[in-house]
Coordinates of N, CA and C in Angstrom, one line a residue:
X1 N -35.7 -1.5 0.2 CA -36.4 -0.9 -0.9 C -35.6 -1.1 -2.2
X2 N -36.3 -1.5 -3.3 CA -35.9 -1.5 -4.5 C -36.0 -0.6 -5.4
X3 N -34.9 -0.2 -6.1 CA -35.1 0.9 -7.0 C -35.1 0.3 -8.4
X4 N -35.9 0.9 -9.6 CA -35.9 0.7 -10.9 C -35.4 1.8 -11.6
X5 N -34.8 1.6 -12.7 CA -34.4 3.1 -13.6 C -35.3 2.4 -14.7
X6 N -35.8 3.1 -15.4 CA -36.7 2.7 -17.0 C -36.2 4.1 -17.7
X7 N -35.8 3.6 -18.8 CA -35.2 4.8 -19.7 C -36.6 5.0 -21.2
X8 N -37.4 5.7 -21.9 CA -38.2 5.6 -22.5 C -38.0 6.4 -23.7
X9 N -37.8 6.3 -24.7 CA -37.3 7.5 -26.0 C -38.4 8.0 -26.0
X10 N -40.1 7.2 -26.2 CA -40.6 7.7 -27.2 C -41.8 8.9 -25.9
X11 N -41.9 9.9 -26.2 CA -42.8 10.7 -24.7 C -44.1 10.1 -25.1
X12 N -44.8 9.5 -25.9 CA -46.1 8.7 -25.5 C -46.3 8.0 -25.2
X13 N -45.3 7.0 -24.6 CA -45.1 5.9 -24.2 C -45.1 6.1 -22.9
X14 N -44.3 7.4 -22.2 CA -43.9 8.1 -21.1 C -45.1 7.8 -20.7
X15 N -46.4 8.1 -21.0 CA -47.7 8.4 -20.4 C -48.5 7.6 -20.0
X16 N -48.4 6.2 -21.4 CA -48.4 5.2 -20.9 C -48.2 4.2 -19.8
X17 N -46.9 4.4 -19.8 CA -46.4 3.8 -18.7 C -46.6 4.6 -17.0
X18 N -46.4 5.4 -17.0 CA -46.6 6.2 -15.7 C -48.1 6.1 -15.4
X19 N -49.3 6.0 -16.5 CA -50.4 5.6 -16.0 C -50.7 4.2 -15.2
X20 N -49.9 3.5 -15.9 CA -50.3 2.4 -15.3 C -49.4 1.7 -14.1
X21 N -48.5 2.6 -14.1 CA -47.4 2.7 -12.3 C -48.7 3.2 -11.3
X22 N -49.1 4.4 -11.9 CA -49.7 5.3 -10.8 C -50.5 4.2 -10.2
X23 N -51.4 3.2 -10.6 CA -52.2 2.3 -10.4 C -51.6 1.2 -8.8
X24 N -50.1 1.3 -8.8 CA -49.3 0.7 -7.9 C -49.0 1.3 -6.5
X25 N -49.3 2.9 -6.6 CA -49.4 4.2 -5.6 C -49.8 2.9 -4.3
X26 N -50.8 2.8 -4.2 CA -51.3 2.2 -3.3 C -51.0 1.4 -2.5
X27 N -50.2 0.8 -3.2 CA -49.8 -0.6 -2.9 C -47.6 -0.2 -2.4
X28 N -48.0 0.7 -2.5 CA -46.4 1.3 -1.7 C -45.1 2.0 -2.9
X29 N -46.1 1.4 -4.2 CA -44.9 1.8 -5.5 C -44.6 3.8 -4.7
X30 N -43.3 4.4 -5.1 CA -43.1 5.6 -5.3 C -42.0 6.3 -6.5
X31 N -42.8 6.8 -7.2 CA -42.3 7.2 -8.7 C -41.5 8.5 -8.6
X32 N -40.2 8.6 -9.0 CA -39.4 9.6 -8.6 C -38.8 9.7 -10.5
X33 N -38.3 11.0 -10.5 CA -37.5 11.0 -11.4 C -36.2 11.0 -11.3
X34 N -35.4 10.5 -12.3 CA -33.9 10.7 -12.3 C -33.4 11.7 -11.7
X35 N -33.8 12.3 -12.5 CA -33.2 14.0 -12.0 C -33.3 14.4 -10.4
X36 N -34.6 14.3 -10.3 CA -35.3 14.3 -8.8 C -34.4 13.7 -7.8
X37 N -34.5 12.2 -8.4 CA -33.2 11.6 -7.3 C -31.8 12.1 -7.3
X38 N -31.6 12.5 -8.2 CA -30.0 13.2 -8.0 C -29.9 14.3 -7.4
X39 N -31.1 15.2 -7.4 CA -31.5 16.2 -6.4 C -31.3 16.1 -5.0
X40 N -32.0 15.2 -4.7 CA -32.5 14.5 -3.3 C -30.9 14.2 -2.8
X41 N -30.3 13.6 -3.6 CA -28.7 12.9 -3.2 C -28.1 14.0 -3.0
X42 N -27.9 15.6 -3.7 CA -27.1 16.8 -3.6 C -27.6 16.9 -2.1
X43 N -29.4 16.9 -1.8 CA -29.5 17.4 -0.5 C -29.1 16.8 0.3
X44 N -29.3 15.8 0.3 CA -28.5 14.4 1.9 C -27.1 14.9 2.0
X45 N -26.2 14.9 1.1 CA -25.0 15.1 1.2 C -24.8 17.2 2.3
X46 N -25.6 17.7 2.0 CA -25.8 19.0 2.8 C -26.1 18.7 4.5
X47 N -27.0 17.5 4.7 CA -27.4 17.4 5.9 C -27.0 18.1 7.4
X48 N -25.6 17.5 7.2 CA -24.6 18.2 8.2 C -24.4 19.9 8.4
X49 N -24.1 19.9 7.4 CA -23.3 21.4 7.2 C -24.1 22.3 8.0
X50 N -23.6 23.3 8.3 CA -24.5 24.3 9.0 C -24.9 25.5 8.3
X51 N -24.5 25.8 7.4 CA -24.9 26.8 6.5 C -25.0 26.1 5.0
X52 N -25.2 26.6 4.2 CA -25.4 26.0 2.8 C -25.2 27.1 1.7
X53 N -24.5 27.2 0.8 CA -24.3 28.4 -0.1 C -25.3 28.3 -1.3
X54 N -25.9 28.5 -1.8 CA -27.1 28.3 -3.1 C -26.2 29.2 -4.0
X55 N -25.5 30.0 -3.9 CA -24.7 30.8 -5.1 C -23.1 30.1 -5.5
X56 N -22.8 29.8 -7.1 CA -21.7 29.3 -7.0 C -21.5 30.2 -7.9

């Protein structure tokens, strides 16, 4: 799997563009955010552990 980053200043553009991704849904595209993925990466790194602390 290939990943893309696209960086967008302008947020109407944002709309733009994500409209016409969504169109790729189909076809296997999957539209994640930055943030999201850095999320996702905090959780994988937990996988093991057997407890998990949420309070720092």
């Amino acid at each position: 799997m290939k990943s893309l980053v696209i960086n967008i200043k302008d947020d109407t553009i944002v709309d733009k563009v994500l409209w016409m991704l969504e169109h790729f849904k189909d076809d296997g595209l999957e539209i994640v955010s930055k943030e999201d993925m850095e999320d996702l990466k905090l959780l994988k790194e937990t996988r093991s552990e057997e407890k998990i602390n949420f309070r720092t």
